[in-house]
Amino acid sequence: MKRRTFIKLSSEVTAGSALAPLTDWVPGDRLKNWAGNIEYSTDKVSYPKSVAEVQSLVKKQNKLKSLGTRHCFNRIADSKYHLLATKHLNKVIELDAQARTVTVEGGMKYGELAPYLHQNGFALHNLASLPHISVAGSIITATHGSGVKNGNLATAVRALELMTADGSIVRLSREKDEQQFLAAVVGLGAFGVITQVTLALQPTYEMRQNVFVQLPMNQLQEHFEAIMSAGYSVSLFTDWQTESINEVWIKSREDEDNKPGQEFYGAKAATINLHPIAELSAENCTEQMGVPGPWFERLPHFKMGFTPSAGKELQSEYFIPRQNAVEAIEAIQRLGKQIGPHLLISEIRTIDADDFWMSPCRQQASVAIHFTWKQDWPSVSKLLPLIEKELSPFHVRPHWGKLFTLAPNVLTSRYEKLEEFKKVVTAFDPKGKFRNDFLNKYVFQNA
């Protein structure tokens, strides 16, 4: 295997009709996020095709934001001034077989990278439910998959290359720049444009996916850890309308001897492939029924070439310490009648602890409770404060890229390293070139 590899992967892989077109910007048009609930605040969008072009744009603009695959549901990536879209920055820069690392440009999508890694005998430790998202966009918002021993996607990062406010290129690694590195990886887009990311790899592996239906909710009280540890990655899907978990998705490695049977803590094995939203066709979902396949075709819930999730939707997600998981689930269950009319589906996942300063999982093994809502913000905006109130005893932290209504002072009080984070950001970007209204409200309100 060659140590250095320069490959241009297709940037034209689409995710189905529900994704907004990813063609180049036409003056006068404004981009929307993939679900269509956010229209960005400027029609000025640039699509650089090289680091040199990124550098020229960064030097020229007084204010701008880097924009990835537009999978955020809030305005964390918005700008009133200028957007720098990274979709053409999708090359594999280097595959180092000896070090077991791959270096890619920040706009690379996991769904593009994963087949290449597999063909060369390598794999990532985990993937999110959607393979359509970019590497840089995922890590800066602490996006994750599931698994009691699996950290979020940012935990695979070994080094970053950033284009800072003055156009300088800064390289940070865990080994040489620990404090700056821990601040910048889950950096919320505040440090600059991520031009390259180096990720840790492991040998490729095969997986299978088994789905079980109607898990009695009361089984979680005594067996939560065992249930969530039943596979390499486990997800629970529920609509909170009955005393059962609708579906349990267990993703297991073929090299682990833990094949599930026909019953799972009172749940029955599914007899056909299922979508997390029972009313929808499973055509868009990754293969189930215990059929072995490559890791990147089992870890996500949805196939790269198809519409992810439901398409037109809203999303919220909340992280709580894993030791409080059952109490938190019971708290949400009490809101079932209020939630039900506005919900498409909810997902419960586990994420291992990490050490990134602005990660919701910093120094705590976590459970994430995710909500996929019907696209009705007036109704959802009234429900989120109720959910946040129920979860407040557990010092809940929301996903940075999804919808929440927590007051800024409440949110920032839950990040012990916030003041240090702001100091490091200011050293990189003293005039706030990469800040926007979202960051000013939720991170820099006291700066």
Coordinates of C-alpha atoms in Angstrom, one line a residue:
M1 CA 0.0 0.0 0.0
K2 CA 1.3 3.4 -0.9
R3 CA 2.0 5.6 2.1
R4 CA 0.8 8.8 0.4
T5 CA -2.4 8.9 -1.5
F6 CA -4.0 11.8 -3.3
I7 CA -7.5 11.0 -4.4
K8 CA -10.4 13.3 -5.5
L9 CA -13.6 11.6 -4.4
S10 CA -16.8 12.5 -6.1
S11 CA -18.5 15.5 -4.6
E12 CA -21.7 14.8 -6.6
V13 CA -22.9 11.9 -4.4
T14 CA -26.4 13.0 -3.3
A15 CA -28.5 11.9 -0.5
G16 CA -31.9 11.8 -2.2
S17 CA -34.6 14.3 -3.0
A18 CA -35.0 15.6 0.5
L19 CA -31.5 17.1 0.5
A20 CA -31.3 20.7 -0.8
P21 CA -29.4 20.8 -4.1
L22 CA -25.7 21.1 -3.6
T23 CA -24.9 22.9 -6.9
D24 CA -22.9 26.0 -6.8
W25 CA -24.6 29.2 -5.6
V26 CA -26.5 31.4 -8.0
P27 CA -26.4 35.1 -7.0
G28 CA -29.6 36.2 -5.4
D29 CA -30.5 32.7 -4.1
R30 CA -30.1 31.8 -0.5
L31 CA -29.1 28.3 0.6
K32 CA -31.1 26.3 3.1
N33 CA -30.1 23.5 5.4
W34 CA -30.9 19.9 4.3
A35 CA -34.2 19.8 6.1
G36 CA -35.3 23.2 4.9
N37 CA -36.0 24.7 8.3
I38 CA -33.1 27.2 8.1
E39 CA -32.5 29.7 5.3
Y40 CA -29.1 31.2 5.6
S41 CA -28.8 34.9 6.2
T42 CA -26.7 35.8 3.2
D43 CA -26.7 35.0 -0.5
K44 CA -22.9 35.4 -0.6
V45 CA -21.4 31.9 -0.8
S46 CA -18.0 30.9 -2.1
Y47 CA -16.9 27.3 -3.0
P48 CA -13.1 27.2 -2.9
K49 CA -11.4 24.2 -4.5
S50 CA -8.0 24.5 -2.9
V51 CA -6.4 25.6 0.3
A52 CA -4.9 28.6 -1.6
E53 CA -8.4 29.7 -2.5
V54 CA -9.5 29.3 1.1
Q55 CA -6.6 31.5 2.1
S56 CA -7.5 34.2 -0.4
L57 CA -11.1 34.2 0.8
V58 CA -10.3 34.3 4.5
K59 CA -7.9 37.2 4.0
K60 CA -10.4 39.1 1.9
Q61 CA -13.4 38.8 4.2
N62 CA -13.9 40.7 7.5
K63 CA -16.6 38.2 8.7
L64 CA -17.4 34.7 7.4
K65 CA -18.4 31.2 8.4
S66 CA -17.4 27.8 7.1
L67 CA -20.3 25.7 5.9
G68 CA -20.2 21.9 5.5
T69 CA -23.0 19.6 4.5
R70 CA -25.7 21.8 6.1
H71 CA -27.0 19.2 8.5
C72 CA -27.4 21.5 11.5
F73 CA -30.9 22.5 12.5
N74 CA -30.0 25.8 14.2
R75 CA -27.9 28.8 13.1
I76 CA -24.5 27.7 14.4
A77 CA -23.1 27.7 10.9
D78 CA -25.0 30.8 9.7
S79 CA -23.6 34.1 8.6
K80 CA -25.0 37.5 7.7
Y81 CA -21.9 38.3 5.7
H82 CA -20.3 35.5 3.8
L83 CA -20.3 31.7 3.7
L84 CA -17.4 29.5 2.7
A85 CA -18.7 26.1 1.6
T86 CA -16.3 23.3 1.8
K87 CA -17.9 20.8 -0.5
H88 CA -15.1 20.8 -3.0
L89 CA -12.4 20.2 -0.3
N90 CA -12.9 16.5 -0.3
K91 CA -9.6 14.8 -1.1
V92 CA -7.8 12.1 0.7
I93 CA -4.4 13.6 1.4
E94 CA -2.6 10.8 3.0
L95 CA -3.2 7.2 4.1
D96 CA -0.5 6.1 6.5
A97 CA -0.7 2.4 6.9
Q98 CA 2.1 2.1 9.4
A99 CA 0.6 4.8 11.7
R100 CA -2.9 3.7 11.0
T101 CA -4.1 7.2 10.2
V102 CA -5.8 8.9 7.3
T103 CA -5.6 12.6 6.6
V104 CA -8.5 14.2 4.6
E105 CA -9.7 17.6 3.7
G106 CA -12.3 19.0 6.0
G107 CA -15.2 18.8 3.5
M108 CA -14.9 15.1 3.0
K109 CA -18.1 13.1 3.8
Y110 CA -17.9 10.0 5.8
G111 CA -19.9 8.2 3.1
E112 CA -17.2 9.0 0.6
L113 CA -14.3 8.2 2.9
A114 CA -15.5 4.9 4.4
P115 CA -15.5 2.8 1.2
Y116 CA -12.0 4.0 0.3
L117 CA -10.8 3.0 3.8
H118 CA -12.4 -0.4 3.6
Q119 CA -10.9 -1.1 0.2
N120 CA -7.5 -0.4 1.7
G121 CA -8.1 -2.6 4.7
F122 CA -9.0 0.0 7.3
A123 CA -12.0 1.3 9.2
L124 CA -13.1 4.1 11.6
H125 CA -14.2 3.3 15.1
N126 CA -17.7 4.5 14.6
L127 CA -20.1 6.4 12.3
A128 CA -23.1 8.6 12.9
S129 CA -26.6 7.5 11.8
L130 CA -26.2 9.5 8.6
P131 CA -23.1 9.0 6.4
H132 CA -24.0 12.2 4.4
I133 CA -22.2 14.5 6.9
S134 CA -18.7 16.0 6.6
V135 CA -15.8 15.1 8.8
A136 CA -15.1 18.7 9.9
G137 CA -18.7 19.6 10.5
S138 CA -19.2 16.5 12.6
I139 CA -16.2 16.8 14.8
I140 CA -16.7 20.5 15.7
T141 CA -20.2 19.8 16.9
A142 CA -19.4 16.6 18.7
T143 CA -21.6 14.5 16.5
H144 CA -21.7 10.8 17.5
G145 CA -22.8 7.3 16.8
S146 CA -23.6 4.8 19.6
G147 CA -21.8 2.3 21.8
V148 CA -21.0 2.1 25.5
K149 CA -17.3 2.0 24.7
N150 CA -17.4 4.3 21.7
G151 CA -16.6 8.0 21.9
N152 CA -18.1 10.5 19.6
L153 CA -16.6 11.0 16.1
A154 CA -14.2 13.7 17.3
T155 CA -12.4 11.1 19.5
A156 CA -10.8 9.7 16.3
V157 CA -9.0 13.0 15.6
R158 CA -5.3 12.9 16.0
A159 CA -4.5 16.2 14.3
L160 CA -6.1 19.3 12.7
E161 CA -5.0 21.9 10.2
L162 CA -6.8 25.2 10.5
M163 CA -6.9 28.3 8.4
T164 CA -7.0 31.1 11.0
A165 CA -8.3 34.7 10.8
D166 CA -5.2 36.2 9.2
G167 CA -4.9 33.4 6.6
S168 CA -2.2 31.5 8.5
I169 CA -2.2 27.7 8.6
V170 CA -2.0 26.2 12.0
R171 CA -1.5 22.5 12.7
L172 CA -2.5 21.1 16.1
S173 CA -2.0 17.5 17.3
R174 CA -2.9 15.7 20.4
E175 CA 0.7 14.8 21.1
K176 CA 2.3 18.3 20.7
D177 CA -0.5 20.8 21.4
E178 CA -2.7 19.1 24.0
Q179 CA -4.5 22.1 25.5
Q180 CA -5.1 24.0 22.2
F181 CA -6.1 20.7 20.6
L182 CA -8.7 19.9 23.3
A183 CA -10.2 23.3 22.7
A184 CA -10.1 23.3 18.9
V185 CA -11.4 19.8 17.9
V186 CA -15.0 20.5 19.2
G187 CA -14.4 24.1 18.3
L188 CA -18.0 25.0 17.2
G189 CA -16.6 26.7 14.1
A190 CA -15.0 29.5 16.2
F191 CA -11.3 28.8 15.3
G192 CA -11.3 29.1 11.5
V193 CA -11.7 26.9 8.5
I194 CA -10.7 23.3 9.0
T195 CA -8.7 22.4 6.0
Q196 CA -7.4 19.0 7.0
V197 CA -8.2 16.3 9.7
T198 CA -6.1 13.3 10.6
L199 CA -8.1 10.4 11.9
A200 CA -7.1 7.2 13.7
L201 CA -7.9 4.0 12.0
Q202 CA -8.2 0.3 12.8
P203 CA -8.3 -2.8 10.6
T204 CA -11.5 -3.2 8.7
Y205 CA -14.2 -5.4 10.1
E206 CA -17.6 -6.9 9.2
M207 CA -20.8 -6.3 11.0
R208 CA -24.4 -7.5 11.2
Q209 CA -27.5 -5.7 12.3
N210 CA -30.4 -7.3 14.2
V211 CA -33.6 -5.5 15.1
F212 CA -36.1 -6.4 17.8
V213 CA -39.5 -4.9 18.4
Q214 CA -41.6 -4.0 21.4
L215 CA -39.1 -4.1 24.2
P216 CA -41.0 -3.6 27.5
M217 CA -40.0 -0.2 28.9
N218 CA -39.8 -1.6 32.4
Q219 CA -36.8 -3.8 31.3
L220 CA -34.7 -0.7 31.2
Q221 CA -35.0 -0.2 35.0
E222 CA -33.0 -3.3 35.8
H223 CA -31.2 -4.1 32.6
F224 CA -30.3 -0.8 30.9
E225 CA -26.6 -1.3 30.9
A226 CA -26.9 -4.9 29.6
I227 CA -29.3 -3.8 26.9
M228 CA -27.1 -1.0 25.7
S229 CA -24.0 -3.3 25.9
A230 CA -25.6 -6.1 23.8
G231 CA -23.7 -5.0 20.7
Y232 CA -20.9 -2.8 19.5
S233 CA -23.6 -0.1 18.8
V234 CA -27.1 -0.2 20.1
S235 CA -30.0 2.2 19.5
L236 CA -33.5 2.3 21.0
F237 CA -36.3 3.9 19.1
T238 CA -39.5 4.9 20.8
D239 CA -42.5 7.3 20.2
W240 CA -43.2 7.5 23.9
Q241 CA -46.8 6.4 23.4
T242 CA -46.8 3.0 24.9
E243 CA -45.0 1.1 27.7
S244 CA -42.6 -0.4 25.1
I245 CA -39.6 0.6 23.1
N246 CA -40.7 0.4 19.5
E247 CA -37.5 -1.0 18.1
V248 CA -34.0 -2.0 19.3
W249 CA -31.2 -1.9 16.7
I250 CA -28.2 -4.0 17.7
K251 CA -25.1 -3.6 15.5
S252 CA -22.5 -6.3 16.3
R253 CA -19.0 -7.0 14.9
E254 CA -18.6 -10.4 13.3
D255 CA -15.4 -11.0 15.3
E256 CA -17.4 -10.8 18.5
D257 CA -19.3 -13.9 19.6
N258 CA -22.6 -12.4 20.8
K259 CA -25.2 -13.3 18.1
P260 CA -28.7 -12.5 19.5
G261 CA -31.4 -15.0 19.4
Q262 CA -35.1 -14.6 18.6
E263 CA -36.0 -12.8 21.9
F264 CA -34.3 -9.9 23.6
Y265 CA -35.4 -9.0 27.1
G266 CA -39.0 -9.6 26.1
A267 CA -38.7 -8.0 22.6
K268 CA -39.2 -10.2 19.5
A269 CA -36.8 -10.4 16.6
A270 CA -38.1 -8.5 13.5
T271 CA -39.0 -10.6 10.6
I272 CA -38.4 -7.9 7.9
N273 CA -36.2 -4.9 7.5
L274 CA -37.6 -1.9 9.4
H275 CA -37.3 1.9 9.3
P276 CA -37.0 3.7 12.7
I277 CA -40.3 5.4 11.8
A278 CA -42.5 2.4 11.4
E279 CA -44.7 3.9 8.7
L280 CA -41.8 4.5 6.3
S281 CA -40.2 2.0 3.9
A282 CA -37.0 0.4 5.0
E283 CA -35.6 0.8 1.5
N284 CA -33.4 3.7 2.6
C285 CA -32.1 1.9 5.7
T286 CA -28.9 -0.2 6.0
E287 CA -29.3 -4.0 5.8
Q288 CA -30.7 -5.8 8.8
M289 CA -31.8 -9.4 9.6
G290 CA -28.3 -10.3 10.8
V291 CA -26.8 -10.2 7.2
P292 CA -23.0 -9.6 7.5
G293 CA -21.5 -6.6 5.7
P294 CA -18.7 -4.0 5.8
W295 CA -18.7 -1.8 8.9
F296 CA -19.7 1.3 6.9
E297 CA -22.8 -0.4 5.6
R298 CA -24.0 -1.3 9.1
L299 CA -23.0 1.4 11.5
P300 CA -25.1 4.2 9.9
H301 CA -28.9 3.7 10.0
F302 CA -29.3 5.1 6.4
K303 CA -27.6 4.4 3.1
M304 CA -25.5 7.1 1.5
G305 CA -27.4 7.3 -1.7
F306 CA -30.9 7.7 -0.2
T307 CA -32.9 10.2 1.8
P308 CA -31.7 10.1 5.4
S309 CA -34.2 9.9 8.2
A310 CA -37.6 11.3 7.2
G311 CA -36.3 14.3 5.2
K312 CA -38.5 17.2 6.1
E313 CA -38.1 17.3 9.9
L314 CA -36.7 19.0 12.9
Q315 CA -34.2 17.5 15.4
S316 CA -33.3 18.0 19.0
E317 CA -31.0 16.0 21.2
Y318 CA -30.0 16.1 24.9
F319 CA -27.0 14.5 26.7
I320 CA -27.2 13.4 30.3
P321 CA -24.8 11.3 32.5
R322 CA -25.2 7.6 31.8
Q323 CA -25.9 6.9 35.5
N324 CA -29.0 9.0 35.2
A325 CA -30.3 7.3 32.0
V326 CA -33.3 5.4 33.4
E327 CA -34.5 8.4 35.5
A328 CA -34.2 10.7 32.4
I329 CA -36.0 8.2 30.2
E330 CA -38.8 7.9 32.8
A331 CA -39.0 11.7 32.9
I332 CA -39.6 12.0 29.2
Q333 CA -42.0 9.1 29.2
R334 CA -44.2 11.2 31.5
L335 CA -44.5 13.8 28.7
G336 CA -45.5 11.2 26.2
K337 CA -49.0 12.5 25.5
Q338 CA -47.8 16.0 24.9
I339 CA -44.9 14.9 22.7
G340 CA -46.7 12.3 20.6
P341 CA -48.7 14.5 18.2
H342 CA -45.5 16.4 17.1
L343 CA -43.0 13.5 17.1
L344 CA -41.8 11.3 14.2
I345 CA -39.5 9.2 16.4
S346 CA -37.1 9.4 19.3
E347 CA -33.7 7.6 19.6
I348 CA -31.7 6.7 22.7
R349 CA -28.0 6.1 22.3
T350 CA -24.9 5.8 24.5
I351 CA -21.6 7.6 24.0
D352 CA -18.4 7.1 26.0
A353 CA -16.6 10.0 27.8
D354 CA -14.0 12.2 26.1
D355 CA -11.8 15.1 27.1
F356 CA -12.7 17.9 24.6
W357 CA -13.5 21.1 26.4
M358 CA -16.8 21.9 24.6
S359 CA -18.0 18.3 24.1
P360 CA -21.4 17.4 25.8
C361 CA -19.6 14.1 26.8
R362 CA -16.6 15.7 28.4
Q363 CA -15.6 13.6 31.4
Q364 CA -18.9 11.8 31.5
A365 CA -20.1 8.6 29.9
S366 CA -23.4 9.8 28.4
V367 CA -26.8 8.8 27.1
A368 CA -28.3 10.9 24.3
I369 CA -32.0 11.2 23.9
H370 CA -32.8 12.4 20.4
F371 CA -36.1 13.7 19.0
T372 CA -37.0 13.8 15.3
W373 CA -39.9 16.2 15.1
K374 CA -42.5 17.0 12.5
Q375 CA -41.5 20.3 10.9
D376 CA -43.7 22.5 13.1
W377 CA -41.5 24.9 15.0
P378 CA -44.2 26.8 16.8
S379 CA -45.3 23.5 18.5
V380 CA -41.8 22.1 19.0
S381 CA -40.6 25.4 20.5
K382 CA -43.3 25.0 23.2
L383 CA -42.3 21.4 23.9
L384 CA -38.5 21.9 24.2
P385 CA -38.7 23.9 27.5
L386 CA -40.8 21.2 29.0
I387 CA -38.3 18.6 28.1
E388 CA -35.4 20.7 29.2
K389 CA -37.1 21.3 32.6
E390 CA -37.6 17.5 33.1
L391 CA -34.0 16.9 32.3
S392 CA -32.6 19.8 34.3
P393 CA -31.8 17.8 37.4
F394 CA -29.3 15.9 35.3
H395 CA -27.5 19.0 34.1
V396 CA -28.5 18.3 30.5
R397 CA -26.4 19.5 27.6
P398 CA -28.0 19.9 24.2
H399 CA -26.4 18.9 20.9
W400 CA -24.6 22.0 19.5
G401 CA -26.1 21.5 16.0
K402 CA -29.7 20.9 16.9
L403 CA -32.6 22.8 18.3
F404 CA -32.9 23.8 22.0
T405 CA -34.2 26.6 24.1
L406 CA -31.9 26.6 27.2
A407 CA -31.0 30.0 28.3
P408 CA -27.4 30.9 27.4
N409 CA -26.3 31.3 31.0
V410 CA -27.7 27.9 31.9
L411 CA -26.0 26.3 29.0
T412 CA -22.6 27.9 29.6
S413 CA -22.7 27.0 33.3
R414 CA -22.5 23.4 32.3
Y415 CA -19.1 23.7 30.5
E416 CA -16.4 24.0 33.1
K417 CA -13.7 24.9 30.6
L418 CA -15.7 27.6 28.9
E419 CA -13.6 30.6 30.0
E420 CA -10.4 28.8 29.0
F421 CA -12.0 27.9 25.7
K422 CA -12.9 31.6 25.0
K423 CA -9.3 32.6 25.7
V424 CA -7.9 30.1 23.3
V425 CA -10.4 31.1 20.6
T426 CA -9.6 34.8 21.1
A427 CA -5.9 34.0 20.7
F428 CA -6.7 32.4 17.3
D429 CA -9.3 35.0 16.2
P430 CA -8.9 38.2 18.2
K431 CA -11.4 40.2 16.1
G432 CA -14.0 37.5 16.0
K433 CA -13.9 37.0 12.2
F434 CA -15.5 33.5 12.6
R435 CA -18.1 34.4 15.2
N436 CA -21.7 34.8 14.4
D437 CA -24.9 35.5 16.3
F438 CA -25.2 32.0 17.6
L439 CA -21.7 31.9 19.1
N440 CA -22.1 35.4 20.5
K441 CA -25.3 34.4 22.2
Y442 CA -24.3 31.0 23.6
V443 CA -20.5 31.2 24.0
F444 CA -19.2 34.7 24.1
Q445 CA -22.0 36.6 25.8
N446 CA -19.7 37.7 28.6
A447 CA -16.7 38.4 26.4

